[in-house]
Amino acid sequence: MKLLISILLTALLSFALCIFLPWWSIAIAAFVVAAAIHQMPWKAFVSGFLALFLLWSGVSWWISAANNDILASKVSMIILKQQGSFLLVLVTGLIGGLVGGFAALTGSLARKL
Amino acid sequence: MRFLFLISAALATLVLIFLLNTREFLPAPLGKLLSPQHGIWQNAEPIDQAFNEDLNLPGLKGKVDVYFDERLVPHVFAEQEEDAYYVQGYLHAKFRLWQMEFQTHAAAGRLSELLGEGPGGRILDYDRNMRRLGMGWAAEKSVQEVEKSPESLVQYVAYADGVNAYIDQLTEGQLPIEYKLVGYYPEKWTTLKTALFLKYMSYDLAGGEDDLEFTNARNNFSKTDFDQLYYILSDSLKPVAPNSSEAPYPAVAAMDLSKPALADSIYFGFRNDSLTRDNTHRPNPENGSNNWAVAGSKTKSGRPILCNDPHLGLNLPSLWYEMQITTPNFSAYGATFPGSPNVIIGFNENISFGFTNAGRDVKDYYEIEFQDDTKTAYRYNGQWVPADKRVEVIKIKGEPDLLDTVTYTVFGPVMYDETYRASEKEIRNLAVRWKAHDPSNDGLAFYGLNHAKNYNDYLAAIKNLTCPGQNCIFASKSGDIAIWQQGEFPAKWQRQGDFIMPGKDSSYAWKGMIPQIENPHMVNPARGYVSSANQLSADSSYPYYTGNVFPVYRGYIVNHYLDSVTQADPVFMQKMQTDNYNVKAAFARDILLRVRTTGLDESSIKYLGIFQQWDNRNEKDAEGPTVFNLWWAALEKATWQDEFDRVGVPLPWPGEYVLVESLHKDSSYPFIDNITTPNKETLEDLLTTSLKVAADSLDKLAANGKLAWAKAKDTHISHLLKVIEPFSRLHLPVGGGKGVINATTGDHGPSWRMIVHMTDNIEAYGIYPGGQSGNPGSRFYDDSVDDWAEGKYHTLWLMKKEEISDPRIKWTMHFRKA
């Protein structure tokens, strides 16, 4: 339950902060939620990772679907050197997830101090 | 222990964020770029994006309504004229901000600042080339001119305000994708930036010359050889404005154009020194265009039809942006330049207008003698005259700034000196005298044309155009047609400025400008049409020298069609504008068919057969054009390359008509002999060897399935940042080519095709190879490319205010003052 709430809260807070702040504010969101909601550090990592993975891949997938993947197929050629808008969505989720996960881990460890 | 974990986790997070936020370690800041709320995903425009908006902006005077049609062409209706330019600036920025700024950075020599010095220092060298040519200096001077004209100033300021109103409200997410990928941010727009953009067009259209190469040619060939290789008047020439009783040339020049004393020995002296610089930054020599207007006497409707297709580098986002501007004073429609106010090529309710490049040589070099190495003074008219210095600060991404000091003389900037060498062997100080350096307010020409109601208004408007010189074509609803080769052109003696000139006194300086009234022109000629296709404007009876490199074949075929047509209509004009007939091939055919079939190998015979069957049309699927082009190129090489190799320095390649005409005149043309062999070659020998050379290349093309002309030519429209291939459109199935009305080559061609029928409710057609949005993530980025490639047209709609409920209108923007 805590895991689910953490994921939801982290994703929501990340989305809200990113309206006003740079992209790395997702780390603040993950840190704050992990510090507020007590979980084992590895669980905090998982919830931070999943929150941002789902948020970033979900939002980018949503945007790309509305765009018929016009841009994603071009940008994946530039960044990943291969055709594949879905791959770009996955990479997007992975990058968000990694930052979210490590920030949440930090938050959880900070709380224990 | 726990503390250590915490520190490690915190550090890992920070390092990760740092890595994903910079370009220092990863090639791209992936976090920043891929953040769905900030990065590239924000540029993925929904397919069903609605462009409706209500905007309250400071700086507006009244109401402006913008109606977008289904192709995203804005029809702007402004209550106050200056608001129209404000909104034009806003819309240019909204749809094309990145390109308009990038082009002004290119004009100003600031690309290294964004992109670094480039492989082999190429980008930095480009920047230095622009700086040393004085692009910034020239743009600053034209800003001063603009400030002297109240109507221009209001217009340029309103335009800049409109661009800035858009920039001011930009969020990180809305930034055009190129800014995100390269990693920089737009600057505020200024009148200087508009001036830089217009100077860039001057550079593109009036910045080309081969003076250094011609100097080499003069120095290294005998006079006889030189005259055979680089003669000026082609046999097939049909000048833009022939000398006729309707518009006779001036009998004599308005000023004394006698050559300087001793010119024959000093200037035309064929001596043996040479310059080794191979300038790779020159504007594309194919920058040119077609335009023609036929009178009512030659059309089905009895009304004039005007056509124009400017041939420029084909890029995405496109150079052009289509729009309508309507104010209480005028209603104009056509192609606009993002970066500049006004409609540039188009029409209004009364007249239509278009341009082709005059191609006159308005850029010359003078050899400067400095008093000493400090270059503080130079010899001029027997005295040491102090020189000015301008320090160009070139910022280079990731490197310290480069300070490039350019010395200015009475002629202009010393472009080449010991820091920017024209020759490896010796230091040559070459100052450049360029018409685009003179103060002018050329934008006023377009302002005037947008407002023009008749021939007199047109003539008054184009008089503001000084550089680049253009063949300005005109047609009116009332039935007038006209063409003026307009610009402020230096009055030159024969071959003045083709070579580097002595700069130690004023004797070689331009003697003045040709009076405007003496510019070649035709108004309502009896033949019923006016036309131009970058050929020489006038024949040899014109008392001024007009330059040395001009194409002939497009002008020839355009006039051929227009001479015979009697019942022209827009459909005929569409066919003509996309016509693929190759005049050069027709003229060269009998020469190539003299090839002896004995001794030809199997594949040569096969390709000869293809050529024999070919109808001289550069259609996309035809194989004949591929054979002809490679064979003819090999024949030219076989004829001249041996002599050119012996010279061993950069030389201009002779014009497109030279070999055809030379071989027709003299089949024992002296250059036929290969000087590296003991034998004396004949034309038949060269035809055989060149066909064999071509056949080898053709075999390779055939093996890759690329024998069809469109595949061999491989027309592509590259994104302005040449490295971003996925933003380009490659391998387009297009015919045409050099010297053909449909002048589409690999990366160059008709950048806007327009046909305007001057009926009561103007009937007009147009298309450009791009789309209205500059965003590669928009469906409007390249939605016209395929239609353009197929030779199709869109109907251009000069909308009236009462048509606001027309089903073609899809979105509306309302601008109100804040």
Tab-separated table of N, CA and C in Angstrom, chain B residues 483-601:
chain	number	residue	atom	x	y	z
B	483	ILE	N	9.187	44.455	-67.208
B	483	ILE	CA	10.336	43.916	-66.494
B	483	ILE	C	11.428	44.987	-66.470
B	484	TRP	N	12.013	45.170	-65.319
B	484	TRP	CA	13.165	46.059	-65.189
B	484	TRP	C	14.289	45.272	-64.533
B	485	GLN	N	15.462	45.338	-65.124
B	485	GLN	CA	16.608	44.850	-64.371
B	485	GLN	C	17.000	45.995	-63.445
B	486	GLN	N	16.659	45.808	-62.169
B	486	GLN	CA	16.810	46.923	-61.239
B	486	GLN	C	17.861	46.622	-60.189
B	487	GLY	N	18.593	47.690	-59.885
B	487	GLY	CA	19.646	47.638	-58.896
B	487	GLY	C	20.483	48.870	-59.144
B	488	GLU	N	21.401	49.140	-58.251
B	488	GLU	CA	22.347	50.210	-58.546
B	488	GLU	C	23.614	49.509	-59.017
B	489	PHE	N	23.863	49.597	-60.314
B	489	PHE	CA	24.956	48.821	-60.898
B	489	PHE	C	26.129	49.722	-61.241
B	490	PRO	N	27.355	49.293	-60.900
B	490	PRO	CA	28.506	50.097	-61.286
B	490	PRO	C	28.642	50.169	-62.805
B	491	ALA	N	28.976	51.363	-63.287
B	491	ALA	CA	29.229	51.550	-64.718
B	491	ALA	C	30.651	51.067	-64.984
B	492	LYS	N	30.764	49.970	-65.746
B	492	LYS	CA	32.082	49.363	-65.917
B	492	LYS	C	32.539	49.383	-67.372
B	493	TRP	N	33.843	49.494	-67.555
B	493	TRP	CA	34.404	49.266	-68.877
B	493	TRP	C	34.592	47.767	-69.072
B	494	GLN	N	34.793	47.369	-70.350
B	494	GLN	CA	34.859	45.952	-70.700
B	494	GLN	C	35.845	45.189	-69.810
B	495	ARG	N	35.346	44.184	-69.115
B	495	ARG	CA	36.117	43.290	-68.249
B	495	ARG	C	36.627	43.979	-66.982
B	496	GLN	N	36.122	45.164	-66.673
B	496	GLN	CA	36.521	45.784	-65.409
B	496	GLN	C	36.034	44.922	-64.253
B	497	GLY	N	36.935	44.610	-63.353
B	497	GLY	CA	36.573	43.853	-62.158
B	497	GLY	C	36.524	42.356	-62.357
B	498	ASP	N	36.773	41.873	-63.564
B	498	ASP	CA	36.831	40.409	-63.723
B	498	ASP	C	38.086	39.865	-63.048
B	499	PHE	N	39.109	40.705	-62.969
B	499	PHE	CA	40.363	40.299	-62.333
B	499	PHE	C	40.655	41.269	-61.181
B	500	ILE	N	41.596	40.867	-60.346
B	500	ILE	CA	42.022	41.755	-59.263
B	500	ILE	C	42.560	43.046	-59.873
B	501	MET	N	42.153	44.181	-59.316
B	501	MET	CA	42.557	45.468	-59.898
B	501	MET	C	43.581	46.156	-59.012
B	502	PRO	N	44.443	46.980	-59.613
B	502	PRO	CA	45.394	47.755	-58.813
B	502	PRO	C	44.634	48.744	-57.937
B	503	GLY	N	45.036	48.845	-56.653
B	503	GLY	CA	44.310	49.723	-55.741
B	503	GLY	C	45.151	50.870	-55.229
B	504	LYS	N	46.241	51.191	-55.929
B	504	LYS	CA	47.107	52.240	-55.377
B	504	LYS	C	46.622	53.631	-55.739
B	505	ASP	N	45.643	53.716	-56.634
B	505	ASP	CA	45.026	55.014	-56.886
B	505	ASP	C	43.571	54.793	-57.335
B	506	SER	N	42.920	55.868	-57.719
B	506	SER	CA	41.494	55.760	-58.021
B	506	SER	C	41.233	55.402	-59.486
B	507	SER	N	42.314	55.167	-60.276
B	507	SER	CA	42.071	55.018	-61.710
B	507	SER	C	41.271	53.761	-62.055
B	508	TYR	N	41.343	52.738	-61.186
B	508	TYR	CA	40.579	51.516	-61.468
B	508	TYR	C	39.271	51.462	-60.684
B	509	ALA	N	38.998	52.483	-59.897
B	509	ALA	CA	37.772	52.484	-59.089
B	509	ALA	C	36.554	52.533	-60.006
B	510	TRP	N	35.405	52.099	-59.477
B	510	TRP	CA	34.173	52.234	-60.252
B	510	TRP	C	33.974	53.714	-60.553
B	511	LYS	N	33.581	54.005	-61.799
B	511	LYS	CA	33.501	55.417	-62.187
B	511	LYS	C	32.178	56.042	-61.790
B	512	GLY	N	31.283	55.246	-61.304
B	512	GLY	CA	29.977	55.769	-60.913
B	512	GLY	C	28.946	54.693	-61.106
B	513	MET	N	27.699	55.032	-60.889
B	513	MET	CA	26.621	54.066	-61.033
B	513	MET	C	25.827	54.378	-62.300
B	514	ILE	N	25.349	53.351	-62.947
B	514	ILE	CA	24.552	53.539	-64.156
B	514	ILE	C	23.249	54.241	-63.756
B	515	PRO	N	22.860	55.306	-64.458
B	515	PRO	CA	21.591	55.966	-64.107
B	515	PRO	C	20.444	54.963	-64.182
B	516	GLN	N	19.547	55.025	-63.210
B	516	GLN	CA	18.466	54.028	-63.114
B	516	GLN	C	17.708	53.906	-64.439
B	517	ILE	N	17.454	55.012	-65.096
B	517	ILE	CA	16.645	55.022	-66.317
B	517	ILE	C	17.306	54.211	-67.437
B	518	GLU	N	18.621	54.013	-67.319
B	518	GLU	CA	19.342	53.264	-68.352
B	518	GLU	C	19.423	51.774	-68.055
B	519	ASN	N	18.841	51.338	-66.938
B	519	ASN	CA	18.801	49.901	-66.666
B	519	ASN	C	17.964	49.200	-67.736
B	520	PRO	N	18.386	48.000	-68.153
B	520	PRO	CA	17.622	47.296	-69.194
B	520	PRO	C	16.189	47.044	-68.743
B	521	HIS	N	15.241	47.299	-69.626
B	521	HIS	CA	13.842	47.113	-69.256
B	521	HIS	C	12.976	46.916	-70.490
B	522	MET	N	11.775	46.414	-70.273
B	522	MET	CA	10.758	46.276	-71.326
B	522	MET	C	9.417	46.541	-70.673
B	523	VAL	N	8.623	47.387	-71.309
B	523	VAL	CA	7.288	47.682	-70.785
B	523	VAL	C	6.286	47.469	-71.908
B	524	ASN	N	5.313	46.617	-71.694
B	524	ASN	CA	4.286	46.306	-72.694
B	524	ASN	C	4.853	46.133	-74.102
B	525	PRO	N	5.809	45.222	-74.286
B	525	PRO	CA	6.404	45.087	-75.619
B	525	PRO	C	5.424	44.470	-76.613
B	526	ALA	N	5.652	44.756	-77.876
B	526	ALA	CA	4.767	44.240	-78.933
B	526	ALA	C	4.755	42.719	-78.952
B	527	ARG	N	5.858	42.072	-78.539
B	527	ARG	CA	5.905	40.607	-78.591
B	527	ARG	C	4.968	39.965	-77.559
B	528	GLY	N	4.453	40.766	-76.645
B	528	GLY	CA	3.400	40.275	-75.754
B	528	GLY	C	3.883	39.549	-74.511
B	529	TYR	N	5.157	39.568	-74.250
B	529	TYR	CA	5.624	38.969	-73.001
B	529	TYR	C	6.959	39.568	-72.571
B	530	VAL	N	7.256	39.444	-71.295
B	530	VAL	CA	8.563	39.797	-70.745
B	530	VAL	C	9.036	38.576	-69.949
B	531	SER	N	10.358	38.394	-69.874
B	531	SER	CA	10.847	37.194	-69.186
B	531	SER	C	12.299	37.379	-68.768
B	532	SER	N	12.715	36.547	-67.836
B	532	SER	CA	14.135	36.499	-67.495
B	532	SER	C	14.440	35.170	-66.837
B	533	ALA	N	15.672	34.709	-67.033
B	533	ALA	CA	16.113	33.460	-66.418
B	533	ALA	C	17.623	33.556	-66.155
B	534	ASN	N	18.023	34.688	-65.623
B	534	ASN	CA	19.412	34.923	-65.209
B	534	ASN	C	20.390	35.028	-66.358
B	535	GLN	N	19.882	35.096	-67.578
B	535	GLN	CA	20.810	35.290	-68.691
B	535	GLN	C	21.299	36.740	-68.701
B	536	LEU	N	22.234	37.033	-69.591
B	536	LEU	CA	22.696	38.414	-69.724
B	536	LEU	C	21.485	39.305	-69.961
B	537	SER	N	21.511	40.473	-69.330
B	537	SER	CA	20.346	41.339	-69.447
B	537	SER	C	20.302	42.032	-70.801
B	538	ALA	N	21.471	42.297	-71.366
B	538	ALA	CA	21.520	43.099	-72.581
B	538	ALA	C	22.575	42.523	-73.502
B	539	ASP	N	22.459	42.810	-74.791
B	539	ASP	CA	23.481	42.308	-75.697
B	539	ASP	C	24.647	43.291	-75.780
B	540	SER	N	25.550	43.067	-76.733
B	540	SER	CA	26.801	43.833	-76.724
B	540	SER	C	26.612	45.290	-77.108
B	541	SER	N	25.407	45.682	-77.548
B	541	SER	CA	25.241	47.097	-77.880
B	541	SER	C	24.938	47.957	-76.646
B	542	TYR	N	24.744	47.311	-75.514
B	542	TYR	CA	24.569	48.071	-74.263
B	542	TYR	C	25.923	48.688	-73.898
B	543	PRO	N	25.971	49.975	-73.590
B	543	PRO	CA	27.285	50.624	-73.461
B	543	PRO	C	28.031	50.332	-72.153
B	544	TYR	N	27.451	49.509	-71.296
B	544	TYR	CA	28.131	49.187	-70.040
B	544	TYR	C	28.463	47.707	-70.016
B	545	TYR	N	29.542	47.372	-69.346
B	545	TYR	CA	29.919	45.970	-69.185
B	545	TYR	C	29.126	45.371	-68.022
B	546	THR	N	28.504	44.215	-68.248
B	546	THR	CA	27.591	43.697	-67.224
B	546	THR	C	28.074	42.448	-66.505
B	547	GLY	N	29.286	41.965	-66.832
B	547	GLY	CA	29.789	40.812	-66.093
B	547	GLY	C	30.053	39.626	-66.998
B	548	ASN	N	30.529	38.542	-66.393
B	548	ASN	CA	31.098	37.504	-67.248
B	548	ASN	C	30.521	36.102	-67.146
B	549	VAL	N	29.679	35.810	-66.172
B	549	VAL	CA	29.201	34.421	-66.065
B	549	VAL	C	27.682	34.391	-66.012
B	550	PHE	N	27.072	33.930	-67.077
B	550	PHE	CA	25.605	33.873	-67.118
B	550	PHE	C	25.145	32.591	-67.795
B	551	PRO	N	24.101	31.956	-67.231
B	551	PRO	CA	23.537	30.801	-67.922
B	551	PRO	C	22.698	31.268	-69.118
B	552	VAL	N	22.495	30.408	-70.097
B	552	VAL	CA	21.706	30.831	-71.260
B	552	VAL	C	20.498	29.961	-71.534
B	553	TYR	N	20.563	28.671	-71.156
B	553	TYR	CA	19.576	27.743	-71.718
B	553	TYR	C	18.160	27.928	-71.195
B	554	ARG	N	18.001	28.272	-69.923
B	554	ARG	CA	16.636	28.462	-69.422
B	554	ARG	C	15.978	29.643	-70.123
B	555	GLY	N	16.740	30.722	-70.286
B	555	GLY	CA	16.199	31.891	-70.965
B	555	GLY	C	15.797	31.551	-72.393
B	556	TYR	N	16.589	30.716	-73.031
B	556	TYR	CA	16.325	30.323	-74.420
B	556	TYR	C	14.995	29.587	-74.533
B	557	ILE	N	14.802	28.593	-73.654
B	557	ILE	CA	13.598	27.762	-73.784
B	557	ILE	C	12.348	28.511	-73.296
B	558	VAL	N	12.502	29.345	-72.277
B	558	VAL	CA	11.359	30.147	-71.808
B	558	VAL	C	10.842	31.012	-72.961
B	559	ASN	N	11.757	31.705	-73.618
B	559	ASN	CA	11.330	32.581	-74.712
B	559	ASN	C	10.779	31.784	-75.885
B	560	HIS	N	11.357	30.610	-76.107
B	560	HIS	CA	10.863	29.760	-77.188
B	560	HIS	C	9.380	29.420	-76.963
B	561	TYR	N	9.046	29.016	-75.754
B	561	TYR	CA	7.641	28.683	-75.469
B	561	TYR	C	6.747	29.915	-75.563
B	562	LEU	N	7.246	31.026	-75.029
B	562	LEU	CA	6.382	32.215	-74.973
B	562	LEU	C	6.195	32.847	-76.347
B	563	ASP	N	7.190	32.687	-77.232
B	563	ASP	CA	7.043	33.214	-78.587
B	563	ASP	C	5.852	32.574	-79.294
B	564	SER	N	5.675	31.256	-79.045
B	564	SER	CA	4.676	30.554	-79.844
B	564	SER	C	3.288	30.499	-79.196
B	565	VAL	N	3.194	30.712	-77.892
B	565	VAL	CA	1.886	30.534	-77.258
B	565	VAL	C	0.941	31.674	-77.645
B	566	THR	N	-0.336	31.339	-77.848
B	566	THR	CA	-1.307	32.388	-78.170
B	566	THR	C	-2.472	32.389	-77.174
B	567	GLN	N	-2.761	31.234	-76.591
B	567	GLN	CA	-3.947	31.115	-75.725
B	567	GLN	C	-3.515	30.598	-74.347
B	568	ALA	N	-2.578	31.277	-73.723
B	568	ALA	CA	-2.044	30.774	-72.461
B	568	ALA	C	-3.098	30.845	-71.362
B	569	ASP	N	-3.042	29.874	-70.473
B	569	ASP	CA	-3.871	29.899	-69.269
B	569	ASP	C	-3.022	29.333	-68.124
B	570	PRO	N	-3.539	29.361	-66.902
B	570	PRO	CA	-2.709	28.881	-65.786
B	570	PRO	C	-2.250	27.431	-65.947
B	571	VAL	N	-3.056	26.593	-66.589
B	571	VAL	CA	-2.638	25.198	-66.774
B	571	VAL	C	-1.391	25.136	-67.668
B	572	PHE	N	-1.400	25.926	-68.744
B	572	PHE	CA	-0.229	25.992	-69.620
B	572	PHE	C	1.002	26.456	-68.821
B	573	MET	N	0.788	27.447	-67.968
B	573	MET	CA	1.900	27.993	-67.194
B	573	MET	C	2.444	26.960	-66.199
B	574	GLN	N	1.538	26.163	-65.629
B	574	GLN	CA	2.001	25.115	-64.708
B	574	GLN	C	2.862	24.109	-65.450
B	575	LYS	N	2.410	23.747	-66.645
B	575	LYS	CA	3.199	22.799	-67.450
B	575	LYS	C	4.552	23.391	-67.781
B	576	MET	N	4.537	24.674	-68.116
B	576	MET	CA	5.788	25.313	-68.512
B	576	MET	C	6.754	25.421	-67.325
B	577	GLN	N	6.207	25.796	-66.161
B	577	GLN	CA	7.076	25.965	-64.998
B	577	GLN	C	7.715	24.646	-64.559
B	578	THR	N	7.041	23.535	-64.853
B	578	THR	CA	7.579	22.233	-64.444
B	578	THR	C	8.163	21.478	-65.636
B	579	ASP	N	8.411	22.226	-66.716
B	579	ASP	CA	8.899	21.590	-67.952
B	579	ASP	C	10.334	21.089	-67.794
B	580	ASN	N	10.594	19.921	-68.391
B	580	ASN	CA	11.896	19.279	-68.217
B	580	ASN	C	12.724	19.212	-69.495
B	581	TYR	N	12.387	20.025	-70.486
B	581	TYR	CA	13.133	19.941	-71.739
B	581	TYR	C	14.561	20.468	-71.566
B	582	ASN	N	15.522	19.721	-72.074
B	582	ASN	CA	16.933	20.056	-71.888
B	582	ASN	C	17.505	20.618	-73.197
B	583	VAL	N	17.568	21.930	-73.272
B	583	VAL	CA	18.039	22.594	-74.492
B	583	VAL	C	19.489	22.235	-74.795
B	584	LYS	N	20.281	22.176	-73.765
B	584	LYS	CA	21.693	21.897	-73.978
B	584	LYS	C	21.877	20.529	-74.635
B	585	ALA	N	21.088	19.552	-74.160
B	585	ALA	CA	21.184	18.213	-74.750
B	585	ALA	C	20.786	18.251	-76.213
B	586	ALA	N	19.750	19.049	-76.515
B	586	ALA	CA	19.311	19.140	-77.906
B	586	ALA	C	20.416	19.746	-78.770
B	587	PHE	N	21.081	20.762	-78.239
B	587	PHE	CA	22.147	21.416	-78.993
B	587	PHE	C	23.392	20.527	-79.107
B	588	ALA	N	23.621	19.708	-78.093
B	588	ALA	CA	24.845	18.912	-78.062
B	588	ALA	C	24.686	17.584	-78.785
B	589	ARG	N	23.450	17.243	-79.110
B	589	ARG	CA	23.170	15.903	-79.631
B	589	ARG	C	24.007	15.566	-80.869
B	590	ASP	N	24.012	16.461	-81.856
B	590	ASP	CA	24.733	16.114	-83.093
B	590	ASP	C	26.233	15.928	-82.853
B	591	ILE	N	26.759	16.640	-81.854
B	591	ILE	CA	28.186	16.463	-81.549
B	591	ILE	C	28.422	15.059	-80.992
B	592	LEU	N	27.608	14.661	-80.022
B	592	LEU	CA	27.816	13.359	-79.388
B	592	LEU	C	27.575	12.215	-80.377
B	593	LEU	N	26.633	12.423	-81.294
B	593	LEU	CA	26.313	11.335	-82.224
B	593	LEU	C	27.402	11.146	-83.293
B	594	ARG	N	28.399	11.988	-83.267
B	594	ARG	CA	29.540	11.762	-84.173
B	594	ARG	C	30.459	10.655	-83.664
B	595	VAL	N	30.139	10.111	-82.505
B	595	VAL	CA	30.997	9.055	-81.950
B	595	VAL	C	31.039	7.867	-82.915
B	596	ARG	N	32.254	7.307	-83.076
B	596	ARG	CA	32.399	6.133	-83.969
B	596	ARG	C	32.004	4.880	-83.206
B	597	THR	N	31.092	4.099	-83.778
B	597	THR	CA	30.615	2.922	-83.042
B	597	THR	C	31.619	1.776	-83.097
B	598	THR	N	32.504	1.800	-84.079
B	598	THR	CA	33.527	0.764	-84.111
B	598	THR	C	34.468	0.971	-82.936
B	599	GLY	N	34.790	-0.109	-82.274
B	599	GLY	CA	35.734	0.003	-81.162
B	599	GLY	C	35.083	0.329	-79.836
B	600	LEU	N	33.764	0.495	-79.826
B	600	LEU	CA	33.092	0.725	-78.535
B	600	LEU	C	32.826	-0.615	-77.855
B	601	ASP	N	32.981	-0.648	-76.537
B	601	ASP	CA	32.677	-1.908	-75.851
B	601	ASP	C	31.155	-2.048	-75.675
